[in-house]
Amino acid sequence: MNETMGRIGTLQKEAPETLKAFNQMGAVAKKSGALDEKTKELIALGIAVSTRCDSCIGFHVKSLVRLKTTRAELCEALQMIAYMGGGPSIAYGAKALEAYDEFTQSPP
């Protein structure tokens, strides 16, 4: 995550308006409405796993930890993600669980 944040910081210096607009779009998308922010982050994690984006997995798992998602909730979401995405989603779902354990320092 630190390396990714560094790279994004470098890009932000070169394209500040683009990154500002992206961040604004994210803030609007994450606002609680008919769906709460945790539900939206679980959806985002599903997309991150299915597109096999390691950095996205890290960002969304970190948000889910901030939103007090339990390991059981995360694992249940990962089951659905695996069902919809098959073997690759199982492999990337395992990365998401590893990130959760790292961010919460929970034992496996």
PDB file of N, CA and C in Angstrom:
ATOM      1  N   MET A   1       0.813  -1.186   0.000  1.00  0.00           N
ATOM      2  CA  MET A   1       0.000   0.000   0.000  1.00  0.00           C
ATOM      3  C   MET A   1       0.865   1.262   0.000  1.00  0.00           C
ATOM      4  N   ASN A   2       1.965   1.226   0.741  1.00  0.00           N
ATOM      5  CA  ASN A   2       2.818   2.414   0.802  1.00  0.00           C
ATOM      6  C   ASN A   2       3.403   2.754  -0.565  1.00  0.00           C
ATOM      7  N   GLU A   3       3.828   1.728  -1.296  1.00  0.00           N
ATOM      8  CA  GLU A   3       4.373   1.964  -2.639  1.00  0.00           C
ATOM      9  C   GLU A   3       3.299   2.529  -3.558  1.00  0.00           C
ATOM     10  N   THR A   4       2.110   1.971  -3.485  1.00  0.00           N
ATOM     11  CA  THR A   4       1.006   2.457  -4.311  1.00  0.00           C
ATOM     12  C   THR A   4       0.682   3.898  -3.971  1.00  0.00           C
ATOM     13  N   MET A   5       0.604   4.217  -2.697  1.00  0.00           N
ATOM     14  CA  MET A   5       0.313   5.594  -2.291  1.00  0.00           C
ATOM     15  C   MET A   5       1.389   6.548  -2.799  1.00  0.00           C
ATOM     16  N   GLY A   6       2.644   6.117  -2.780  1.00  0.00           N
ATOM     17  CA  GLY A   6       3.726   6.938  -3.307  1.00  0.00           C
ATOM     18  C   GLY A   6       3.571   7.194  -4.791  1.00  0.00           C
ATOM     19  N   ARG A   7       3.229   6.143  -5.535  1.00  0.00           N
ATOM     20  CA  ARG A   7       3.031   6.300  -6.981  1.00  0.00           C
ATOM     21  C   ARG A   7       1.843   7.210  -7.282  1.00  0.00           C
ATOM     22  N   ILE A   8       0.773   7.058  -6.513  1.00  0.00           N
ATOM     23  CA  ILE A   8      -0.398   7.908  -6.720  1.00  0.00           C
ATOM     24  C   ILE A   8      -0.055   9.361  -6.387  1.00  0.00           C
ATOM     25  N   GLY A   9       0.729   9.556  -5.347  1.00  0.00           N
ATOM     26  CA  GLY A   9       1.177  10.908  -4.997  1.00  0.00           C
ATOM     27  C   GLY A   9       1.959  11.561  -6.118  1.00  0.00           C
ATOM     28  N   THR A  10       2.809  10.780  -6.770  1.00  0.00           N
ATOM     29  CA  THR A  10       3.581  11.302  -7.907  1.00  0.00           C
ATOM     30  C   THR A  10       2.646  11.670  -9.051  1.00  0.00           C
ATOM     31  N   LEU A  11       1.690  10.799  -9.347  1.00  0.00           N
ATOM     32  CA  LEU A  11       0.726  11.089 -10.403  1.00  0.00           C
ATOM     33  C   LEU A  11      -0.109  12.313 -10.056  1.00  0.00           C
ATOM     34  N   GLN A  12      -0.472  12.453  -8.791  1.00  0.00           N
ATOM     35  CA  GLN A  12      -1.283  13.590  -8.370  1.00  0.00           C
ATOM     36  C   GLN A  12      -0.562  14.913  -8.626  1.00  0.00           C
ATOM     37  N   LYS A  13       0.758  14.913  -8.470  1.00  0.00           N
ATOM     38  CA  LYS A  13       1.528  16.129  -8.753  1.00  0.00           C
ATOM     39  C   LYS A  13       1.474  16.483 -10.235  1.00  0.00           C
ATOM     40  N   GLU A  14       1.396  15.465 -11.074  1.00  0.00           N
ATOM     41  CA  GLU A  14       1.385  15.687 -12.523  1.00  0.00           C
ATOM     42  C   GLU A  14      -0.018  15.944 -13.064  1.00  0.00           C
ATOM     43  N   ALA A  15      -1.027  15.399 -12.404  1.00  0.00           N
ATOM     44  CA  ALA A  15      -2.409  15.526 -12.886  1.00  0.00           C
ATOM     45  C   ALA A  15      -3.344  15.842 -11.722  1.00  0.00           C
ATOM     46  N   PRO A  16      -3.138  16.982 -11.075  1.00  0.00           N
ATOM     47  CA  PRO A  16      -3.902  17.272  -9.864  1.00  0.00           C
ATOM     48  C   PRO A  16      -5.413  17.385 -10.086  1.00  0.00           C
ATOM     49  N   GLU A  17      -5.827  17.944 -11.185  1.00  0.00           N
ATOM     50  CA  GLU A  17      -7.263  18.109 -11.425  1.00  0.00           C
ATOM     51  C   GLU A  17      -7.951  16.759 -11.611  1.00  0.00           C
ATOM     52  N   THR A  18      -7.287  15.841 -12.298  1.00  0.00           N
ATOM     53  CA  THR A  18      -7.860  14.514 -12.515  1.00  0.00           C
ATOM     54  C   THR A  18      -8.028  13.784 -11.195  1.00  0.00           C
ATOM     55  N   LEU A  19      -6.998  13.795 -10.362  1.00  0.00           N
ATOM     56  CA  LEU A  19      -7.075  13.100  -9.079  1.00  0.00           C
ATOM     57  C   LEU A  19      -8.082  13.760  -8.150  1.00  0.00           C
ATOM     58  N   LYS A  20      -8.176  15.086  -8.191  1.00  0.00           N
ATOM     59  CA  LYS A  20      -9.164  15.795  -7.382  1.00  0.00           C
ATOM     60  C   LYS A  20     -10.573  15.377  -7.801  1.00  0.00           C
ATOM     61  N   ALA A  21     -10.818  15.329  -9.103  1.00  0.00           N
ATOM     62  CA  ALA A  21     -12.134  14.930  -9.607  1.00  0.00           C
ATOM     63  C   ALA A  21     -12.454  13.488  -9.233  1.00  0.00           C
ATOM     64  N   PHE A  22     -11.474  12.602  -9.336  1.00  0.00           N
ATOM     65  CA  PHE A  22     -11.676  11.199  -8.962  1.00  0.00           C
ATOM     66  C   PHE A  22     -12.032  11.082  -7.488  1.00  0.00           C
ATOM     67  N   ASN A  23     -11.303  11.820  -6.646  1.00  0.00           N
ATOM     68  CA  ASN A  23     -11.579  11.793  -5.206  1.00  0.00           C
ATOM     69  C   ASN A  23     -12.964  12.346  -4.884  1.00  0.00           C
ATOM     70  N   GLN A  24     -13.379  13.394  -5.596  1.00  0.00           N
ATOM     71  CA  GLN A  24     -14.724  13.952  -5.401  1.00  0.00           C
ATOM     72  C   GLN A  24     -15.786  12.932  -5.810  1.00  0.00           C
ATOM     73  N   MET A  25     -15.567  12.246  -6.922  1.00  0.00           N
ATOM     74  CA  MET A  25     -16.509  11.231  -7.374  1.00  0.00           C
ATOM     75  C   MET A  25     -16.616  10.121  -6.327  1.00  0.00           C
ATOM     76  N   GLY A  26     -15.498   9.708  -5.777  1.00  0.00           N
ATOM     77  CA  GLY A  26     -15.499   8.679  -4.742  1.00  0.00           C
ATOM     78  C   GLY A  26     -16.266   9.114  -3.504  1.00  0.00           C
ATOM     79  N   ALA A  27     -16.091  10.354  -3.094  1.00  0.00           N
ATOM     80  CA  ALA A  27     -16.795  10.859  -1.915  1.00  0.00           C
ATOM     81  C   ALA A  27     -18.306  10.831  -2.129  1.00  0.00           C
ATOM     82  N   VAL A  28     -18.735  11.213  -3.308  1.00  0.00           N
ATOM     83  CA  VAL A  28     -20.166  11.200  -3.621  1.00  0.00           C
ATOM     84  C   VAL A  28     -20.681   9.759  -3.664  1.00  0.00           C
ATOM     85  N   ALA A  29     -19.940   8.870  -4.309  1.00  0.00           N
ATOM     86  CA  ALA A  29     -20.378   7.476  -4.448  1.00  0.00           C
ATOM     87  C   ALA A  29     -20.471   6.764  -3.105  1.00  0.00           C
ATOM     88  N   LYS A  30     -19.609   7.120  -2.169  1.00  0.00           N
ATOM     89  CA  LYS A  30     -19.559   6.431  -0.877  1.00  0.00           C
ATOM     90  C   LYS A  30     -20.572   6.952   0.140  1.00  0.00           C
ATOM     91  N   LYS A  31     -21.218   8.088  -0.152  1.00  0.00           N
ATOM     92  CA  LYS A  31     -22.190   8.638   0.794  1.00  0.00           C
ATOM     93  C   LYS A  31     -23.299   7.632   1.061  1.00  0.00           C
ATOM     94  N   SER A  32     -23.647   7.509   2.329  1.00  0.00           N
ATOM     95  CA  SER A  32     -24.752   6.623   2.677  1.00  0.00           C
ATOM     96  C   SER A  32     -26.056   7.196   2.149  1.00  0.00           C
ATOM     97  N   GLY A  33     -26.845   6.328   1.574  1.00  0.00           N
ATOM     98  CA  GLY A  33     -28.169   6.682   1.070  1.00  0.00           C
ATOM     99  C   GLY A  33     -29.025   5.451   1.240  1.00  0.00           C
ATOM    100  N   ALA A  34     -29.590   4.952   0.145  1.00  0.00           N
ATOM    101  CA  ALA A  34     -30.349   3.704   0.205  1.00  0.00           C
ATOM    102  C   ALA A  34     -29.437   2.557   0.637  1.00  0.00           C
ATOM    103  N   LEU A  35     -28.163   2.653   0.266  1.00  0.00           N
ATOM    104  CA  LEU A  35     -27.148   1.690   0.710  1.00  0.00           C
ATOM    105  C   LEU A  35     -26.193   2.418   1.642  1.00  0.00           C
ATOM    106  N   ASP A  36     -25.778   1.736   2.709  1.00  0.00           N
ATOM    107  CA  ASP A  36     -24.796   2.357   3.594  1.00  0.00           C
ATOM    108  C   ASP A  36     -23.390   2.204   3.011  1.00  0.00           C
ATOM    109  N   GLU A  37     -22.464   2.951   3.590  1.00  0.00           N
ATOM    110  CA  GLU A  37     -21.100   2.962   3.063  1.00  0.00           C
ATOM    111  C   GLU A  37     -20.455   1.580   3.109  1.00  0.00           C
ATOM    112  N   LYS A  38     -20.717   0.797   4.162  1.00  0.00           N
ATOM    113  CA  LYS A  38     -20.123  -0.535   4.264  1.00  0.00           C
ATOM    114  C   LYS A  38     -20.583  -1.420   3.108  1.00  0.00           C
ATOM    115  N   THR A  39     -21.868  -1.374   2.797  1.00  0.00           N
ATOM    116  CA  THR A  39     -22.393  -2.168   1.685  1.00  0.00           C
ATOM    117  C   THR A  39     -21.729  -1.751   0.379  1.00  0.00           C
ATOM    118  N   LYS A  40     -21.579  -0.466   0.200  1.00  0.00           N
ATOM    119  CA  LYS A  40     -20.931   0.039  -1.021  1.00  0.00           C
ATOM    120  C   LYS A  40     -19.483  -0.410  -1.103  1.00  0.00           C
ATOM    121  N   GLU A  41     -18.785  -0.431   0.031  1.00  0.00           N
ATOM    122  CA  GLU A  41     -17.392  -0.886   0.038  1.00  0.00           C
ATOM    123  C   GLU A  41     -17.301  -2.385  -0.232  1.00  0.00           C
ATOM    124  N   LEU A  42     -18.275  -3.164   0.242  1.00  0.00           N
ATOM    125  CA  LEU A  42     -18.287  -4.596  -0.073  1.00  0.00           C
ATOM    126  C   LEU A  42     -18.499  -4.814  -1.571  1.00  0.00           C
ATOM    127  N   ILE A  43     -19.348  -4.003  -2.189  1.00  0.00           N
ATOM    128  CA  ILE A  43     -19.531  -4.068  -3.645  1.00  0.00           C
ATOM    129  C   ILE A  43     -18.225  -3.719  -4.340  1.00  0.00           C
ATOM    130  N   ALA A  44     -17.587  -2.654  -3.882  1.00  0.00           N
ATOM    131  CA  ALA A  44     -16.314  -2.233  -4.480  1.00  0.00           C
ATOM    132  C   ALA A  44     -15.259  -3.331  -4.336  1.00  0.00           C
ATOM    133  N   LEU A  45     -15.244  -4.005  -3.196  1.00  0.00           N
ATOM    134  CA  LEU A  45     -14.290  -5.102  -3.012  1.00  0.00           C
ATOM    135  C   LEU A  45     -14.567  -6.208  -4.018  1.00  0.00           C
ATOM    136  N   GLY A  46     -15.837  -6.525  -4.241  1.00  0.00           N
ATOM    137  CA  GLY A  46     -16.182  -7.539  -5.243  1.00  0.00           C
ATOM    138  C   GLY A  46     -15.655  -7.179  -6.620  1.00  0.00           C
ATOM    139  N   ILE A  47     -15.774  -5.916  -6.978  1.00  0.00           N
ATOM    140  CA  ILE A  47     -15.264  -5.458  -8.275  1.00  0.00           C
ATOM    141  C   ILE A  47     -13.743  -5.512  -8.284  1.00  0.00           C
ATOM    142  N   ALA A  48     -13.118  -5.108  -7.183  1.00  0.00           N
ATOM    143  CA  ALA A  48     -11.652  -5.131  -7.100  1.00  0.00           C
ATOM    144  C   ALA A  48     -11.116  -6.548  -7.247  1.00  0.00           C
ATOM    145  N   VAL A  49     -11.765  -7.504  -6.578  1.00  0.00           N
ATOM    146  CA  VAL A  49     -11.334  -8.901  -6.684  1.00  0.00           C
ATOM    147  C   VAL A  49     -11.554  -9.408  -8.103  1.00  0.00           C
ATOM    148  N   SER A  50     -12.722  -9.113  -8.678  1.00  0.00           N
ATOM    149  CA  SER A  50     -13.023  -9.647 -10.016  1.00  0.00           C
ATOM    150  C   SER A  50     -12.145  -9.033 -11.098  1.00  0.00           C
ATOM    151  N   THR A  51     -11.680  -7.812 -10.887  1.00  0.00           N
ATOM    152  CA  THR A  51     -10.772  -7.194 -11.869  1.00  0.00           C
ATOM    153  C   THR A  51      -9.308  -7.446 -11.521  1.00  0.00           C
ATOM    154  N   ARG A  52      -9.094  -8.153 -10.404  1.00  0.00           N
ATOM    155  CA  ARG A  52      -7.745  -8.552  -9.967  1.00  0.00           C
ATOM    156  C   ARG A  52      -6.811  -7.356  -9.747  1.00  0.00           C
ATOM    157  N   CYS A  53      -7.351  -6.356  -9.064  1.00  0.00           N
ATOM    158  CA  CYS A  53      -6.583  -5.141  -8.768  1.00  0.00           C
ATOM    159  C   CYS A  53      -6.100  -5.190  -7.323  1.00  0.00           C
ATOM    160  N   ASP A  54      -4.832  -5.566  -7.146  1.00  0.00           N
ATOM    161  CA  ASP A  54      -4.265  -5.683  -5.794  1.00  0.00           C
ATOM    162  C   ASP A  54      -4.406  -4.388  -4.997  1.00  0.00           C
ATOM    163  N   SER A  55      -4.084  -3.273  -5.618  1.00  0.00           N
ATOM    164  CA  SER A  55      -4.159  -1.987  -4.914  1.00  0.00           C
ATOM    165  C   SER A  55      -5.588  -1.671  -4.503  1.00  0.00           C
ATOM    166  N   CYS A  56      -6.530  -1.921  -5.403  1.00  0.00           N
ATOM    167  CA  CYS A  56      -7.941  -1.664  -5.093  1.00  0.00           C
ATOM    168  C   CYS A  56      -8.408  -2.536  -3.944  1.00  0.00           C
ATOM    169  N   ILE A  57      -7.990  -3.791  -3.940  1.00  0.00           N
ATOM    170  CA  ILE A  57      -8.332  -4.691  -2.838  1.00  0.00           C
ATOM    171  C   ILE A  57      -7.843  -4.082  -1.528  1.00  0.00           C
ATOM    172  N   GLY A  58      -6.612  -3.637  -1.512  1.00  0.00           N
ATOM    173  CA  GLY A  58      -6.057  -3.035  -0.297  1.00  0.00           C
ATOM    174  C   GLY A  58      -6.833  -1.816   0.155  1.00  0.00           C
ATOM    175  N   PHE A  59      -7.150  -0.913  -0.777  1.00  0.00           N
ATOM    176  CA  PHE A  59      -7.882   0.301  -0.421  1.00  0.00           C
ATOM    177  C   PHE A  59      -9.259  -0.029   0.156  1.00  0.00           C
ATOM    178  N   HIS A  60      -9.976  -0.952  -0.486  1.00  0.00           N
ATOM    179  CA  HIS A  60     -11.336  -1.239  -0.047  1.00  0.00           C
ATOM    180  C   HIS A  60     -11.364  -2.063   1.233  1.00  0.00           C
ATOM    181  N   VAL A  61     -10.412  -2.968   1.408  1.00  0.00           N
ATOM    182  CA  VAL A  61     -10.337  -3.700   2.675  1.00  0.00           C
ATOM    183  C   VAL A  61     -10.011  -2.730   3.806  1.00  0.00           C
ATOM    184  N   LYS A  62      -9.111  -1.802   3.551  1.00  0.00           N
ATOM    185  CA  LYS A  62      -8.767  -0.816   4.580  1.00  0.00           C
ATOM    186  C   LYS A  62     -10.007  -0.001   4.968  1.00  0.00           C
ATOM    187  N   SER A  63     -10.805   0.378   3.983  1.00  0.00           N
ATOM    188  CA  SER A  63     -12.048   1.094   4.276  1.00  0.00           C
ATOM    189  C   SER A  63     -13.010   0.218   5.069  1.00  0.00           C
ATOM    190  N   LEU A  64     -13.090  -1.059   4.714  1.00  0.00           N
ATOM    191  CA  LEU A  64     -13.979  -1.966   5.435  1.00  0.00           C
ATOM    192  C   LEU A  64     -13.539  -2.149   6.889  1.00  0.00           C
ATOM    193  N   VAL A  65     -12.247  -2.162   7.129  1.00  0.00           N
ATOM    194  CA  VAL A  65     -11.739  -2.229   8.508  1.00  0.00           C
ATOM    195  C   VAL A  65     -12.155  -0.957   9.251  1.00  0.00           C
ATOM    196  N   ARG A  66     -11.996   0.191   8.606  1.00  0.00           N
ATOM    197  CA  ARG A  66     -12.392   1.466   9.219  1.00  0.00           C
ATOM    198  C   ARG A  66     -13.881   1.465   9.561  1.00  0.00           C
ATOM    199  N   LEU A  67     -14.673   0.804   8.723  1.00  0.00           N
ATOM    200  CA  LEU A  67     -16.122   0.735   8.927  1.00  0.00           C
ATOM    201  C   LEU A  67     -16.523  -0.396   9.884  1.00  0.00           C
ATOM    202  N   LYS A  68     -15.536  -0.980  10.544  1.00  0.00           N
ATOM    203  CA  LYS A  68     -15.753  -2.017  11.560  1.00  0.00           C
ATOM    204  C   LYS A  68     -16.399  -3.287  11.004  1.00  0.00           C
ATOM    205  N   THR A  69     -16.022  -3.636   9.792  1.00  0.00           N
ATOM    206  CA  THR A  69     -16.479  -4.888   9.198  1.00  0.00           C
ATOM    207  C   THR A  69     -15.813  -6.035   9.955  1.00  0.00           C
ATOM    208  N   THR A  70     -16.580  -7.021  10.313  1.00  0.00           N
ATOM    209  CA  THR A  70     -16.005  -8.164  11.013  1.00  0.00           C
ATOM    210  C   THR A  70     -15.364  -9.112   9.999  1.00  0.00           C
ATOM    211  N   ARG A  71     -14.504  -9.943  10.500  1.00  0.00           N
ATOM    212  CA  ARG A  71     -13.872 -10.949   9.645  1.00  0.00           C
ATOM    213  C   ARG A  71     -14.943 -11.877   9.069  1.00  0.00           C
ATOM    214  N   ALA A  72     -15.956 -12.197   9.873  1.00  0.00           N
ATOM    215  CA  ALA A  72     -17.048 -13.060   9.400  1.00  0.00           C
ATOM    216  C   ALA A  72     -17.822 -12.394   8.258  1.00  0.00           C
ATOM    217  N   GLU A  73     -18.090 -11.102   8.376  1.00  0.00           N
ATOM    218  CA  GLU A  73     -18.781 -10.380   7.294  1.00  0.00           C
ATOM    219  C   GLU A  73     -17.941 -10.391   6.022  1.00  0.00           C
ATOM    220  N   LEU A  74     -16.646 -10.131   6.180  1.00  0.00           N
ATOM    221  CA  LEU A  74     -15.756 -10.124   5.025  1.00  0.00           C
ATOM    222  C   LEU A  74     -15.736 -11.505   4.374  1.00  0.00           C
ATOM    223  N   CYS A  75     -15.598 -12.554   5.177  1.00  0.00           N
ATOM    224  CA  CYS A  75     -15.545 -13.910   4.623  1.00  0.00           C
ATOM    225  C   CYS A  75     -16.838 -14.279   3.910  1.00  0.00           C
ATOM    226  N   GLU A  76     -17.970 -13.833   4.446  1.00  0.00           N
ATOM    227  CA  GLU A  76     -19.244 -14.115   3.781  1.00  0.00           C
ATOM    228  C   GLU A  76     -19.318 -13.399   2.431  1.00  0.00           C
ATOM    229  N   ALA A  77     -18.856 -12.162   2.384  1.00  0.00           N
ATOM    230  CA  ALA A  77     -18.804 -11.439   1.108  1.00  0.00           C
ATOM    231  C   ALA A  77     -17.851 -12.138   0.140  1.00  0.00           C
ATOM    232  N   LEU A  78     -16.712 -12.611   0.645  1.00  0.00           N
ATOM    233  CA  LEU A  78     -15.751 -13.310  -0.211  1.00  0.00           C
ATOM    234  C   LEU A  78     -16.325 -14.607  -0.757  1.00  0.00           C
ATOM    235  N   GLN A  79     -17.211 -15.255  -0.011  1.00  0.00           N
ATOM    236  CA  GLN A  79     -17.874 -16.453  -0.527  1.00  0.00           C
ATOM    237  C   GLN A  79     -18.725 -16.114  -1.745  1.00  0.00           C
ATOM    238  N   MET A  80     -19.463 -15.034  -1.677  1.00  0.00           N
ATOM    239  CA  MET A  80     -20.304 -14.617  -2.803  1.00  0.00           C
ATOM    240  C   MET A  80     -19.438 -14.196  -3.983  1.00  0.00           C
ATOM    241  N   ILE A  81     -18.363 -13.488  -3.683  1.00  0.00           N
ATOM    242  CA  ILE A  81     -17.438 -13.057  -4.736  1.00  0.00           C
ATOM    243  C   ILE A  81     -16.841 -14.278  -5.426  1.00  0.00           C
ATOM    244  N   ALA A  82     -16.461 -15.292  -4.656  1.00  0.00           N
ATOM    245  CA  ALA A  82     -15.903 -16.520  -5.225  1.00  0.00           C
ATOM    246  C   ALA A  82     -16.940 -17.237  -6.080  1.00  0.00           C
ATOM    247  N   TYR A  83     -18.162 -17.299  -5.599  1.00  0.00           N
ATOM    248  CA  TYR A  83     -19.242 -17.949  -6.352  1.00  0.00           C
ATOM    249  C   TYR A  83     -19.413 -17.280  -7.710  1.00  0.00           C
ATOM    250  N   MET A  84     -19.377 -15.975  -7.747  1.00  0.00           N
ATOM    251  CA  MET A  84     -19.599 -15.242  -8.993  1.00  0.00           C
ATOM    252  C   MET A  84     -18.359 -15.227  -9.891  1.00  0.00           C
ATOM    253  N   GLY A  85     -17.181 -15.333  -9.300  1.00  0.00           N
ATOM    254  CA  GLY A  85     -15.960 -15.170 -10.089  1.00  0.00           C
ATOM    255  C   GLY A  85     -15.106 -16.406 -10.264  1.00  0.00           C
ATOM    256  N   GLY A  86     -15.450 -17.507  -9.593  1.00  0.00           N
ATOM    257  CA  GLY A  86     -14.701 -18.741  -9.756  1.00  0.00           C
ATOM    258  C   GLY A  86     -13.302 -18.696  -9.162  1.00  0.00           C
ATOM    259  N   GLY A  87     -12.433 -19.542  -9.718  1.00  0.00           N
ATOM    260  CA  GLY A  87     -11.079 -19.732  -9.201  1.00  0.00           C
ATOM    261  C   GLY A  87     -10.272 -18.457  -9.037  1.00  0.00           C
ATOM    262  N   PRO A  88     -10.219 -17.578 -10.056  1.00  0.00           N
ATOM    263  CA  PRO A  88      -9.449 -16.348  -9.876  1.00  0.00           C
ATOM    264  C   PRO A  88      -9.954 -15.502  -8.710  1.00  0.00           C
ATOM    265  N   SER A  89     -11.269 -15.475  -8.516  1.00  0.00           N
ATOM    266  CA  SER A  89     -11.808 -14.699  -7.398  1.00  0.00           C
ATOM    267  C   SER A  89     -11.471 -15.334  -6.062  1.00  0.00           C
ATOM    268  N   ILE A  90     -11.348 -16.650  -6.032  1.00  0.00           N
ATOM    269  CA  ILE A  90     -10.917 -17.316  -4.798  1.00  0.00           C
ATOM    270  C   ILE A  90      -9.483 -16.898  -4.470  1.00  0.00           C
ATOM    271  N   ALA A  91      -8.619 -16.900  -5.472  1.00  0.00           N
ATOM    272  CA  ALA A  91      -7.219 -16.517  -5.246  1.00  0.00           C
ATOM    273  C   ALA A  91      -7.098 -15.064  -4.788  1.00  0.00           C
ATOM    274  N   TYR A  92      -7.832 -14.170  -5.425  1.00  0.00           N
ATOM    275  CA  TYR A  92      -7.750 -12.760  -5.047  1.00  0.00           C
ATOM    276  C   TYR A  92      -8.547 -12.480  -3.779  1.00  0.00           C
ATOM    277  N   GLY A  93      -9.581 -13.271  -3.527  1.00  0.00           N
ATOM    278  CA  GLY A  93     -10.294 -13.165  -2.261  1.00  0.00           C
ATOM    279  C   GLY A  93      -9.392 -13.524  -1.093  1.00  0.00           C
ATOM    280  N   ALA A  94      -8.530 -14.512  -1.299  1.00  0.00           N
ATOM    281  CA  ALA A  94      -7.561 -14.881  -0.259  1.00  0.00           C
ATOM    282  C   ALA A  94      -6.622 -13.716   0.025  1.00  0.00           C
ATOM    283  N   LYS A  95      -6.280 -12.949  -1.014  1.00  0.00           N
ATOM    284  CA  LYS A  95      -5.449 -11.752  -0.805  1.00  0.00           C
ATOM    285  C   LYS A  95      -6.210 -10.722   0.027  1.00  0.00           C
ATOM    286  N   ALA A  96      -7.510 -10.583  -0.238  1.00  0.00           N
ATOM    287  CA  ALA A  96      -8.318  -9.637   0.532  1.00  0.00           C
ATOM    288  C   ALA A  96      -8.360 -10.040   1.998  1.00  0.00           C
ATOM    289  N   LEU A  97      -8.524 -11.329   2.262  1.00  0.00           N
ATOM    290  CA  LEU A  97      -8.545 -11.805   3.645  1.00  0.00           C
ATOM    291  C   LEU A  97      -7.195 -11.583   4.316  1.00  0.00           C
ATOM    292  N   GLU A  98      -6.123 -11.809   3.572  1.00  0.00           N
ATOM    293  CA  GLU A  98      -4.784 -11.547   4.105  1.00  0.00           C
ATOM    294  C   GLU A  98      -4.621 -10.064   4.451  1.00  0.00           C
ATOM    295  N   ALA A  99      -5.119  -9.187   3.580  1.00  0.00           N
ATOM    296  CA  ALA A  99      -5.043  -7.748   3.850  1.00  0.00           C
ATOM    297  C   ALA A  99      -5.847  -7.399   5.101  1.00  0.00           C
ATOM    298  N   TYR A 100      -7.028  -7.988   5.233  1.00  0.00           N
ATOM    299  CA  TYR A 100      -7.857  -7.744   6.424  1.00  0.00           C
ATOM    300  C   TYR A 100      -7.083  -8.138   7.683  1.00  0.00           C
ATOM    301  N   ASP A 101      -6.506  -9.312   7.668  1.00  0.00           N
ATOM    302  CA  ASP A 101      -5.751  -9.782   8.824  1.00  0.00           C
ATOM    303  C   ASP A 101      -4.562  -8.868   9.118  1.00  0.00           C
ATOM    304  N   GLU A 102      -3.933  -8.370   8.066  1.00  0.00           N
ATOM    305  CA  GLU A 102      -2.802  -7.455   8.260  1.00  0.00           C
ATOM    306  C   GLU A 102      -3.274  -6.129   8.856  1.00  0.00           C
ATOM    307  N   PHE A 103      -4.361  -5.581   8.298  1.00  0.00           N
ATOM    308  CA  PHE A 103      -4.848  -4.280   8.788  1.00  0.00           C
ATOM    309  C   PHE A 103      -5.430  -4.355  10.185  1.00  0.00           C
ATOM    310  N   THR A 104      -5.979  -5.507  10.553  1.00  0.00           N
ATOM    311  CA  THR A 104      -6.545  -5.665  11.898  1.00  0.00           C
ATOM    312  C   THR A 104      -5.611  -6.403  12.818  1.00  0.00           C
ATOM    313  N   GLN A 105      -4.556  -6.963  12.251  1.00  0.00           N
ATOM    314  CA  GLN A 105      -3.596  -7.792  12.974  1.00  0.00           C
ATOM    315  C   GLN A 105      -4.294  -8.951  13.665  1.00  0.00           C
ATOM    316  N   SER A 106      -5.299  -9.515  12.965  1.00  0.00           N
ATOM    317  CA  SER A 106      -6.000 -10.702  13.446  1.00  0.00           C
ATOM    318  C   SER A 106      -5.219 -11.948  13.048  1.00  0.00           C
ATOM    319  N   PRO A 107      -5.176 -12.924  13.916  1.00  0.00           N
ATOM    320  CA  PRO A 107      -4.512 -14.177  13.521  1.00  0.00           C
ATOM    321  C   PRO A 107      -5.358 -14.925  12.504  1.00  0.00           C
ATOM    322  N   PRO A 108      -4.718 -15.650  11.603  1.00  0.00           N
ATOM    323  CA  PRO A 108      -5.488 -16.436  10.622  1.00  0.00           C
ATOM    324  C   PRO A 108      -6.318 -17.514  11.270  1.00  0.00           C
TER     325      PRO A 108
END
